Tab-separated table of C-alpha atoms and ligand atoms in Angstrom:
chain	number	residue	atom	x	y	z
A	1486	MET	CA	-76.925	9.190	100.667
A	1487	PRO	CA	-74.712	11.385	102.826
A	1488	GLU	CA	-74.891	10.725	106.512
A	1489	GLN	CA	-75.174	13.599	108.921
A	1490	LEU	CA	-71.817	14.912	109.991
A	1491	SER	CA	-70.740	12.861	112.986
A	1492	ARG	CA	-70.192	14.151	116.495
A	1493	LYS	CA	-66.545	13.377	116.117
A	1494	GLN	CA	-66.274	15.409	112.908
A	1495	LEU	CA	-68.024	18.345	114.545
A	1496	ILE	CA	-65.781	18.177	117.618
A	1497	ASN	CA	-62.658	17.991	115.467
A	1498	ILE	CA	-63.724	21.043	113.484
A	1499	ALA	CA	-64.624	22.972	116.641
A	1500	THR	CA	-61.237	22.072	118.090
A	1501	ASP	CA	-59.285	22.926	114.934
A	1502	PHE	CA	-61.081	26.123	113.943
A	1503	GLY	CA	-62.433	27.305	117.285
A	1504	THR	CA	-65.989	28.229	118.264
A	1505	PRO	CA	-68.471	29.582	117.523
A	1506	VAL	CA	-68.336	28.075	114.066
A	1507	TYR	CA	-70.791	27.430	111.251
A	1508	ILE	CA	-70.201	24.142	109.428
A	1509	TYR	CA	-71.794	23.268	106.076
A	1510	HIS	CA	-71.993	19.831	104.495
A	1511	ALA	CA	-71.684	20.076	100.706
A	1512	GLU	CA	-73.010	16.595	99.927
A	1513	LYS	CA	-76.146	17.203	101.967
A	1514	ILE	CA	-76.911	20.275	99.866
A	1515	ALA	CA	-76.515	18.215	96.693
A	1516	GLU	CA	-78.773	15.519	98.131
A	1517	GLN	CA	-81.536	18.035	98.804
A	1518	TYR	CA	-81.251	19.433	95.289
A	1519	HIS	CA	-81.462	15.969	93.781
A	1520	LYS	CA	-84.537	15.199	95.875
A	1521	LEU	CA	-86.259	18.218	94.340
A	1522	LYS	CA	-85.118	17.405	90.805
A	1523	HIS	CA	-86.390	13.884	91.235
A	1524	ALA	CA	-89.730	15.014	92.660
A	1525	PHE	CA	-90.361	17.280	89.668
A	1526	LYS	CA	-88.958	14.969	87.011
A	1527	LYS	CA	-92.238	14.993	85.098
A	1528	CYS	CA	-92.229	18.784	84.898
A	1529	ASP	CA	-90.140	21.166	82.848
A	1530	SER	CA	-88.652	22.656	85.994
A	1531	ARG	CA	-85.918	25.016	87.099
A	1532	PHE	CA	-84.688	25.578	90.638
A	1533	PHE	CA	-83.240	28.914	91.680
A	1534	TYR	CA	-81.359	28.733	94.961
A	1535	ALA	CA	-82.617	31.636	97.127
A	1536	CYS	CA	-79.170	32.726	98.124
A	1537	LYS	CA	-80.243	35.189	100.805
A	1538	SER	CA	-80.329	32.135	103.069
A	1539	LEU	CA	-76.564	31.641	102.773
A	1540	THR	CA	-74.270	33.552	100.419
A	1541	ASN	CA	-70.777	32.353	101.148
A	1542	ILE	CA	-69.075	32.399	97.740
A	1543	ASN	CA	-68.113	28.725	98.104
A	1544	ILE	CA	-71.745	27.780	98.660
A	1545	LEU	CA	-72.690	29.740	95.532
A	1546	LYS	CA	-69.956	27.997	93.543
A	1547	TRP	CA	-71.122	24.645	94.844
A	1548	MET	CA	-74.694	25.428	93.762
A	1549	LYS	CA	-73.400	26.264	90.289
A	1550	GLN	CA	-71.485	22.972	90.219
A	1551	ILE	CA	-74.454	20.864	91.217
A	1552	GLY	CA	-76.649	22.675	88.706
A	1553	THR	CA	-79.021	25.072	90.441
A	1554	SER	CA	-79.814	28.546	89.161
A	1555	LEU	CA	-79.839	31.488	91.539
A	1556	ASP	CA	-82.532	33.729	93.079
A	1557	CYS	CA	-81.197	37.084	94.246
A	1558	VAL	CA	-82.940	39.824	96.195
A	1559	SER	CA	-80.297	42.537	95.916
A	1560	ILE	CA	-77.924	43.726	93.228
A	1561	ASN	CA	-75.037	42.668	95.442
A	1562	GLU	CA	-76.329	39.123	95.548
A	1563	VAL	CA	-76.534	39.295	91.743
A	1564	MET	CA	-72.905	40.367	91.591
A	1565	LEU	CA	-71.874	37.627	94.004
A	1566	GLY	CA	-73.684	35.137	91.779
A	1567	LEU	CA	-71.886	36.367	88.675
A	1568	LYS	CA	-68.599	36.198	90.542
A	1569	ALA	CA	-69.393	32.618	91.533
A	1570	GLY	CA	-69.712	31.734	87.844
A	1571	PHE	CA	-73.446	31.852	87.154
A	1572	GLU	CA	-74.500	33.042	83.702
A	1573	PRO	CA	-76.741	36.128	83.812
A	1574	GLN	CA	-79.687	34.121	82.505
A	1575	GLU	CA	-79.228	31.679	85.378
A	1576	ILE	CA	-79.932	34.499	87.811
A	1577	LEU	CA	-83.390	35.681	88.765
A	1578	PHE	CA	-83.421	39.110	90.361
A	1579	THR	CA	-86.375	39.502	92.751
A	1580	PRO	CA	-85.839	42.656	94.790
A	1581	ASN	CA	-88.486	44.457	96.807
A	1582	CYS	CA	-88.887	48.219	97.199
A	1583	VAL	CA	-85.597	49.031	95.488
A	1584	ASP	CA	-85.196	52.103	93.315
A	1585	PHE	CA	-85.341	52.008	89.540
A	1586	GLU	CA	-81.547	52.319	89.280
A	1587	GLU	CA	-81.122	48.971	91.005
A	1588	ILE	CA	-83.583	47.336	88.625
A	1589	GLU	CA	-81.728	48.898	85.704
A	1590	ALA	CA	-78.418	47.645	87.064
A	1591	GLY	CA	-79.836	44.128	87.044
A	1592	LYS	CA	-81.110	44.581	83.514
A	1593	ASN	CA	-77.716	45.897	82.397
A	1594	LEU	CA	-76.044	42.807	83.849
A	1595	GLY	CA	-78.416	40.704	81.763
A	1596	VAL	CA	-80.220	38.851	84.538
A	1597	ILE	CA	-83.890	37.876	84.616
A	1598	VAL	CA	-85.782	40.772	86.148
A	1599	ASN	CA	-88.754	40.182	88.426
A	1600	ILE	CA	-90.788	43.307	89.166
A	1601	ASP	CA	-93.008	43.525	92.212
A	1602	ASN	CA	-94.809	46.862	92.018
A	1603	ILE	CA	-96.818	48.883	89.529
A	1604	SER	CA	-94.640	51.980	89.740
A	1605	ILE	CA	-91.433	50.214	88.669
A	1606	LEU	CA	-93.314	48.152	86.110
A	1607	GLU	CA	-94.526	51.346	84.490
A	1608	GLN	CA	-91.064	52.936	84.503
A	1609	PHE	CA	-89.585	49.755	83.063
A	1610	GLY	CA	-92.196	49.649	80.330
A	1611	ASN	CA	-91.715	53.314	79.454
A	1612	ARG	CA	-87.960	52.927	79.267
A	1613	TYR	CA	-87.554	49.539	77.628
A	1614	GLY	CA	-90.881	48.576	76.071
A	1615	ASN	CA	-90.613	45.046	74.775
A	1616	SER	CA	-86.826	45.142	74.353
A	1617	TYR	CA	-86.188	43.306	77.637
A	1618	PRO	CA	-88.451	40.600	79.072
A	1619	VAL	CA	-89.847	40.873	82.575
A	1620	CYS	CA	-91.384	38.610	85.136
A	1621	ILE	CA	-94.130	40.012	87.364
A	1622	ARG	CA	-94.360	39.197	91.045
A	1623	LEU	CA	-97.968	38.808	92.109
A	1624	ASN	CA	-99.552	38.679	95.504
A	1625	PRO	CA	-102.142	35.885	95.366
A	1626	HIS	CA	-103.485	36.769	98.832
A	1627	ILE	CA	-102.927	33.375	100.268
A	1628	MET	CA	-102.065	33.276	103.948
A	1629	ALA	CA	-99.504	30.594	104.470
A	1630	GLY	CA	-96.260	29.814	106.166
A	1631	GLY	CA	-94.850	28.971	109.547
A	1632	ASN	CA	-95.002	32.452	111.020
A	1633	TYR	CA	-96.578	35.810	110.197
A	1634	LYS	CA	-93.134	37.387	109.821
A	1635	ILE	CA	-92.177	34.947	107.086
A	1636	SER	CA	-95.547	34.900	105.393
A	1637	THR	CA	-95.523	37.158	102.359
A	1638	GLY	CA	-98.697	36.397	100.452
A	1639	HIS	CA	-101.311	37.805	102.810
A	1640	VAL	CA	-103.341	40.976	102.210
A	1641	ASP	CA	-101.148	43.202	104.377
A	1642	SER	CA	-97.937	42.017	102.796
A	1643	LYS	CA	-95.699	44.529	101.027
A	1644	PHE	CA	-94.684	41.922	98.467
A	1645	GLY	CA	-95.948	41.597	94.942
A	1646	ILE	CA	-98.686	43.236	92.918
A	1647	SER	CA	-102.152	42.281	94.057
A	1648	ILE	CA	-103.955	39.925	91.704
A	1649	HIS	CA	-106.873	42.322	92.045
A	1650	GLN	CA	-104.797	44.854	90.083
A	1651	LEU	CA	-104.713	42.637	87.031
A	1652	ARG	CA	-106.602	45.202	84.962
A	1653	HIS	CA	-104.046	47.838	85.831
A	1654	ILE	CA	-101.169	45.499	84.930
A	1655	GLU	CA	-102.832	44.653	81.636
A	1656	ARG	CA	-103.297	48.309	80.742
A	1657	LEU	CA	-99.633	48.987	81.476
A	1658	VAL	CA	-98.451	45.997	79.505
A	1659	LYS	CA	-100.535	47.091	76.569
A	1660	SER	CA	-99.664	50.768	76.643
A	1661	THR	CA	-95.903	50.250	77.099
A	1662	ASN	CA	-95.696	47.069	75.043
A	1663	LEU	CA	-94.068	45.102	77.899
A	1664	ASN	CA	-92.890	41.582	77.173
A	1665	VAL	CA	-94.071	39.572	80.192
A	1666	THR	CA	-92.450	36.139	80.095
A	1667	GLY	CA	-93.040	35.039	83.660
A	1668	LEU	CA	-95.421	35.232	86.591
A	1669	HIS	CA	-94.121	34.841	90.106
A	1670	MET	CA	-95.498	34.345	93.577
A	1671	HIS	CA	-93.873	33.522	96.889
A	1672	THR	CA	-96.301	33.148	99.729
A	1673	GLY	CA	-93.965	32.439	102.578
A	1674	SER	CA	-91.706	30.001	104.264
A	1675	GLU	CA	-92.403	26.617	105.831
A	1676	ILE	CA	-95.571	25.573	104.042
A	1677	LYS	CA	-96.363	21.980	104.903
A	1678	ASP	CA	-99.582	21.661	103.001
A	1679	VAL	CA	-99.019	20.989	99.290
A	1680	ASN	CA	-102.534	22.279	98.651
A	1681	VAL	CA	-101.332	25.794	99.405
A	1682	PHE	CA	-98.954	25.552	96.443
A	1683	LEU	CA	-101.653	24.055	94.260
A	1684	GLN	CA	-104.103	26.750	95.261
A	1685	GLY	CA	-101.473	29.337	94.355
A	1686	LEU	CA	-100.874	27.589	91.059
A	1687	GLU	CA	-104.581	27.739	90.212
A	1688	VAL	CA	-104.523	31.492	90.817
A	1689	MET	CA	-101.440	31.818	88.607
A	1690	PHE	CA	-103.031	29.781	85.827
A	1691	GLU	CA	-106.040	32.090	85.851
A	1692	ILE	CA	-103.782	35.115	85.460
A	1693	ALA	CA	-101.557	33.331	82.922
A	1694	ARG	CA	-104.443	33.256	80.457
A	1695	HIS	CA	-104.088	37.022	80.147
A	1696	PHE	CA	-100.485	36.966	78.890
A	1697	ASP	CA	-99.482	35.744	75.448
A	1698	ASN	CA	-95.695	35.513	75.735
A	1699	LEU	CA	-95.525	33.622	78.996
A	1700	GLU	CA	-92.730	31.065	79.334
A	1701	PHE	CA	-92.786	30.175	83.022
A	1702	ILE	CA	-94.654	30.302	86.289
A	1703	ASP	CA	-92.531	30.704	89.393
A	1704	LEU	CA	-94.086	29.456	92.621
A	1705	GLY	CA	-91.317	30.817	94.827
A	1706	SER	CA	-90.456	28.725	97.815
A	1707	GLY	CA	-91.944	27.723	101.094
A	1708	PHE	CA	-90.607	24.191	101.188
A	1709	LYS	CA	-90.444	23.156	104.789
A	1710	VAL	CA	-87.753	20.967	106.263
A	1711	PRO	CA	-87.955	19.130	109.578
A	1712	TYR	CA	-86.550	21.007	112.556
A	1713	GLN	CA	-87.432	18.618	115.360
A	1714	GLU	CA	-88.095	14.922	115.949
A	1715	GLY	CA	-91.361	13.920	114.353
A	1716	ASP	CA	-91.509	17.128	112.333
A	1717	THR	CA	-92.848	16.798	108.831
A	1718	GLU	CA	-91.460	18.280	105.673
A	1719	THR	CA	-93.218	19.410	102.530
A	1720	ASP	CA	-94.030	16.284	100.552
A	1721	VAL	CA	-92.197	17.334	97.414
A	1722	ASN	CA	-92.891	14.060	95.627
A	1723	GLN	CA	-96.618	14.494	96.030
A	1724	LEU	CA	-96.314	18.132	95.040
A	1725	GLY	CA	-94.264	17.184	91.970
A	1726	GLU	CA	-96.914	14.717	90.834
A	1727	LYS	CA	-99.749	17.168	91.322
A	1728	VAL	CA	-97.936	20.067	89.685
A	1729	ALA	CA	-97.122	17.900	86.655
A	1730	GLU	CA	-100.800	16.975	86.328
A	1731	ALA	CA	-101.909	20.583	86.696
A	1732	PHE	CA	-99.504	21.805	84.004
A	1733	GLU	CA	-100.564	19.047	81.643
A	1734	GLU	CA	-104.187	19.983	82.166
A	1735	PHE	CA	-103.427	23.660	81.648
A	1736	GLU	CA	-101.585	22.928	78.418
A	1737	LYS	CA	-104.481	20.852	77.135
A	1738	GLU	CA	-106.870	23.695	77.829
A	1739	THR	CA	-104.819	26.625	76.619
A	1740	GLY	CA	-102.095	25.256	74.380
A	1741	LYS	CA	-99.550	26.993	76.593
A	1742	ASN	CA	-96.527	24.907	77.505
A	1743	LEU	CA	-94.961	26.592	80.520
A	1744	GLN	CA	-91.972	25.881	82.704
A	1745	ILE	CA	-92.347	25.662	86.464
A	1746	TRP	CA	-89.754	27.476	88.558
A	1747	PHE	CA	-89.060	27.300	92.278
A	1748	GLU	CA	-86.775	29.249	94.594
A	1749	PRO	CA	-85.762	27.019	97.487
A	1750	GLY	CA	-83.499	28.486	100.143
A	1751	LYS	CA	-84.051	26.633	103.373
A	1752	TYR	CA	-84.771	23.353	101.630
A	1753	LEU	CA	-81.307	23.277	100.114
A	1754	VAL	CA	-79.128	24.511	102.951
A	1755	SER	CA	-80.921	24.342	106.316
A	1756	GLU	CA	-80.127	20.770	107.261
A	1757	ALA	CA	-76.647	20.981	105.732
A	1758	GLY	CA	-75.655	23.522	108.384
A	1759	TYR	CA	-74.418	23.041	111.944
A	1760	PHE	CA	-73.577	25.763	114.407
A	1761	VAL	CA	-71.172	24.717	117.142
A	1762	VAL	CA	-70.721	26.806	120.263
A	1763	LYS	CA	-68.997	26.310	123.609
A	1764	ALA	CA	-70.703	26.325	126.995
A	1765	ASN	CA	-69.073	29.139	128.944
A	1766	VAL	CA	-71.033	29.046	132.156
A	1767	VAL	CA	-73.530	26.740	133.783
A	1768	LYS	CA	-75.601	28.832	136.126
A	1769	GLN	CA	-78.118	27.516	138.589
A	1770	THR	CA	-80.825	29.972	139.614
A	1771	THR	CA	-83.828	29.387	141.802
A	1772	ALA	CA	-85.979	28.752	138.746
A	1773	THR	CA	-83.804	27.052	136.185
A	1774	VAL	CA	-80.355	25.995	135.097
A	1775	PHE	CA	-78.855	28.189	132.416
A	1776	ALA	CA	-76.284	26.958	129.974
A	1777	GLY	CA	-74.618	30.166	128.808
A	1778	VAL	CA	-72.775	29.735	125.517
A	1779	ASN	CA	-70.196	31.815	123.654
A	1780	SER	CA	-72.720	33.118	121.138
A	1781	GLY	CA	-76.072	34.890	121.030
A	1782	PHE	CA	-78.594	36.349	118.645
A	1783	ASN	CA	-75.685	38.201	117.086
A	1784	HIS	CA	-74.829	34.839	115.503
A	1785	LEU	CA	-78.103	32.937	115.298
A	1786	ILE	CA	-81.180	35.116	115.556
A	1787	ARG	CA	-83.867	32.758	114.277
A	1788	PRO	CA	-84.984	31.460	117.712
A	1789	MET	CA	-85.525	35.004	118.996
A	1790	PHE	CA	-86.777	36.573	115.775
A	1791	TYR	CA	-89.017	33.816	114.457
A	1792	ASP	CA	-89.472	31.635	117.564
A	1793	SER	CA	-87.830	28.924	115.550
A	1794	PHE	CA	-86.860	25.643	117.125
A	1795	HIS	CA	-83.325	24.348	116.631
A	1796	ARG	CA	-82.407	20.956	117.957
A	1797	ILE	CA	-79.431	21.248	120.328
A	1798	GLU	CA	-77.063	18.494	121.419
A	1799	ASN	CA	-74.146	18.348	123.804
A	1800	ILE	CA	-71.655	16.624	121.540
A	1801	SER	CA	-68.914	16.621	124.186
A	1802	ASN	CA	-70.876	14.559	126.693
A	1803	PRO	CA	-73.313	12.399	124.719
A	1804	LYS	CA	-73.572	9.824	127.510
A	1805	GLY	CA	-74.029	12.334	130.319
A	1806	ALA	CA	-77.181	12.237	132.424
A	1807	GLU	CA	-80.018	14.183	130.884
A	1808	ARG	CA	-80.914	17.444	132.571
A	1809	ILE	CA	-83.133	20.373	131.739
A	1810	TYR	CA	-81.451	23.585	130.627
A	1811	THR	CA	-82.344	26.983	129.338
A	1812	VAL	CA	-79.744	27.712	126.692
A	1813	VAL	CA	-78.818	31.377	126.495
A	1814	GLY	CA	-76.215	33.527	124.811
A	1815	ASN	CA	-73.691	36.012	126.144
A	1816	ILE	CA	-75.344	39.133	124.771
A	1817	CYS	CA	-76.605	41.937	126.998
A	1818	GLU	CA	-80.183	41.453	125.895
A	1819	THR	CA	-82.498	38.570	126.502
A	1820	ASP	CA	-81.174	36.075	124.025
A	1821	THR	CA	-82.636	32.700	124.804
A	1822	PHE	CA	-81.937	30.020	122.246
A	1823	ALA	CA	-84.101	27.424	123.970
A	1824	TRP	CA	-86.195	27.052	127.112
A	1825	ASP	CA	-86.321	23.894	129.208
A	1826	ARG	CA	-84.355	21.757	126.838
A	1827	LYS	CA	-83.268	18.269	127.793
A	1828	LEU	CA	-79.527	17.955	127.195
A	1829	ASN	CA	-76.875	15.544	128.329
A	1830	GLU	CA	-75.262	17.148	131.335
A	1831	VAL	CA	-73.558	20.340	130.243
A	1832	ARG	CA	-70.146	21.044	131.720
A	1833	GLU	CA	-68.314	24.309	131.209
A	1834	GLY	CA	-66.201	23.929	128.082
A	1835	ASP	CA	-68.514	21.430	126.362
A	1836	PHE	CA	-69.373	21.911	122.708
A	1837	LEU	CA	-73.063	22.246	121.888
A	1838	VAL	CA	-74.364	21.954	118.348
A	1839	PHE	CA	-77.419	23.675	116.874
A	1840	TYR	CA	-78.913	21.748	113.975
A	1841	ASN	CA	-80.632	23.229	110.905
A	1842	ALA	CA	-78.239	26.141	111.005
A	1843	GLY	CA	-77.471	26.432	107.295
A	1844	ALA	CA	-80.234	28.816	106.313
A	1845	TYR	CA	-80.524	32.337	107.762
A	1846	GLY	CA	-77.835	31.555	110.328
A	1847	PHE	CA	-74.549	33.210	109.513
A	1848	GLU	CA	-76.386	35.284	106.947
A	1849	MET	CA	-78.346	37.174	109.604
A	1850	SER	CA	-75.425	37.562	111.991
A	1851	SER	CA	-74.189	40.930	113.208
A	1852	ASN	CA	-71.531	42.523	115.360
A	1853	PHE	CA	-73.970	43.485	118.124
A	1854	ASN	CA	-72.198	43.987	121.458
A	1855	SER	CA	-68.984	44.450	119.457
A	1856	ARG	CA	-68.640	40.730	119.235
A	1857	LEU	CA	-66.959	39.016	116.334
A	1858	LYS	CA	-68.801	37.118	113.639
A	1859	PRO	CA	-68.095	33.384	113.622
A	1860	ALA	CA	-65.977	31.412	111.184
A	1861	GLU	CA	-67.506	29.243	108.452
A	1862	VAL	CA	-66.239	25.812	107.437
A	1863	LEU	CA	-67.216	23.673	104.463
A	1864	VAL	CA	-67.029	19.876	104.622
A	1865	LYS	CA	-66.762	18.244	101.212
A	1866	GLY	CA	-65.484	14.769	100.459
A	1867	GLY	CA	-64.929	14.337	104.193
A	1868	GLU	CA	-62.488	17.226	104.248
A	1869	ALA	CA	-63.078	20.368	106.317
A	1870	LYS	CA	-61.943	23.700	104.892
A	1871	LEU	CA	-62.185	27.167	106.364
A	1872	ILE	CA	-64.310	29.295	104.013
A	1873	ARG	CA	-64.534	32.433	106.149
A	1874	SER	CA	-62.161	33.562	108.822
A	1875	ARG	CA	-63.565	34.514	112.147
A	1876	ASP	CA	-63.763	38.299	112.520
A	1877	VAL	CA	-60.849	39.925	114.242
A	1878	PHE	CA	-60.911	43.030	116.421
A	1879	GLU	CA	-59.883	45.305	113.497
A	1880	ASP	CA	-63.072	44.322	111.658
A	1881	LEU	CA	-65.058	46.249	114.245
A	1882	LEU	CA	-63.292	49.458	113.255
A	1883	ARG	CA	-63.264	48.834	109.518
A	1884	ASN	CA	-65.142	51.665	107.768
A	1885	GLN	CA	-65.226	53.775	110.889
A	1886	ILE	CA	-63.672	57.212	110.501
A	1887	GLU	CA	-62.121	58.713	113.594
A	1888	VAL	CA	-62.781	62.431	113.552
A	1889	LEU	CA	-62.223	63.225	117.211
B	1145	PLP	C1	-86.734	34.196	100.985
B	1145	PLP	C2	-87.222	33.896	99.644
B	1145	PLP	C3	-87.166	32.592	99.156
B	1145	PLP	C4	-86.649	31.429	99.956
B	1145	PLP	O1	-87.453	31.029	101.002
B	1145	PLP	P1	-87.084	29.710	101.835
B	1145	PLP	O2	-88.125	29.599	102.862
B	1145	PLP	O3	-85.726	29.923	102.427
B	1145	PLP	O4	-87.039	28.567	100.908
B	1145	PLP	C5	-87.599	32.388	97.851
B	1145	PLP	N1	-88.052	33.395	97.083
B	1145	PLP	C6	-88.099	34.664	97.532
B	1145	PLP	C7	-88.599	35.729	96.628
B	1145	PLP	C8	-87.706	34.951	98.819
B	1145	PLP	O5	-87.791	36.205	99.263
């Protein structure tokens, strides 16, 4: 089992490559994948890494090496996946509100196409009939997930075709002769309760009875990982057991032998990622002590966008007296990473690490305030390699056209 990266390793990388820096631990990613495989060993399962969480080409190549398939939400992610060496049929294309051309582009590249609205489904059926299989993304109307913003299965959600439109789907399938090989749902992120998945699965089974050519049911993701001490994670072993039973039961009843697919993002890469920053300024005000670091929501937006909690540690002064800090960035906007956090005394120049930074960290970064995006480093076999250079000033002007 891979240990966490040590303080010393993190400090060495921060010293060698500079800060802010994202660091990913390849073996930890593999460990997470194997945990899932093991949990679902009784099922005929496939796991599609939801690469929107982290798309560095080396991460994609590593996923291919360890054996995952790939879930892509844009045609560019599809093309990155192909470039990384995935076969088209190892790529599931699940875009939302894209135009028909983008769906066609996916089809022309030979990937598995997942359609999430009636309009596109109809166009696809009219154009291709049963000559190219499709998966249909459904909205099961289950409210779940850590946060409304990351919950996608509720009534107001823009995702998927409502299960209440089943009649409409059936009419379309019949009239255009569509070959529906899969049903998909993804209700949100950070679902602790395995019953939510099982409830979703029951809904999918009901719908599955209406389709003759079905080969798989895709339950999306929502696997939660621990973010803080005492935090729980989705009990994948229990889920695996229950899902296996449910599929067996379903097969007995209907004679249909279906695969189960999942699309983990966070589960595979969150804990494998570390974000190391430097404390620029320690600022005492009347109300609090701020630790101002050389980063902001331009690099890690989850705490501000989703109110997510990231464990922070002062790796430069692990024995320092504990004090309470509000950790903020250097952006001209309120960008508080953490309120009232107990840290070992922070001195200017110390390195602080944010844990659980693999998923939706670098991937959601921007150049806000004309600041540079951080570097990315991959640790594999104990060796640290730069896998993305830090932005340089010229990157800010790239694509700009001076007309004045
Ligand atoms: C974002 C997303 C995922 C991954 O969610 P995680 O919480 O990162 O595991 C899976 N499937 C789809 C369709 C998504 O949009």
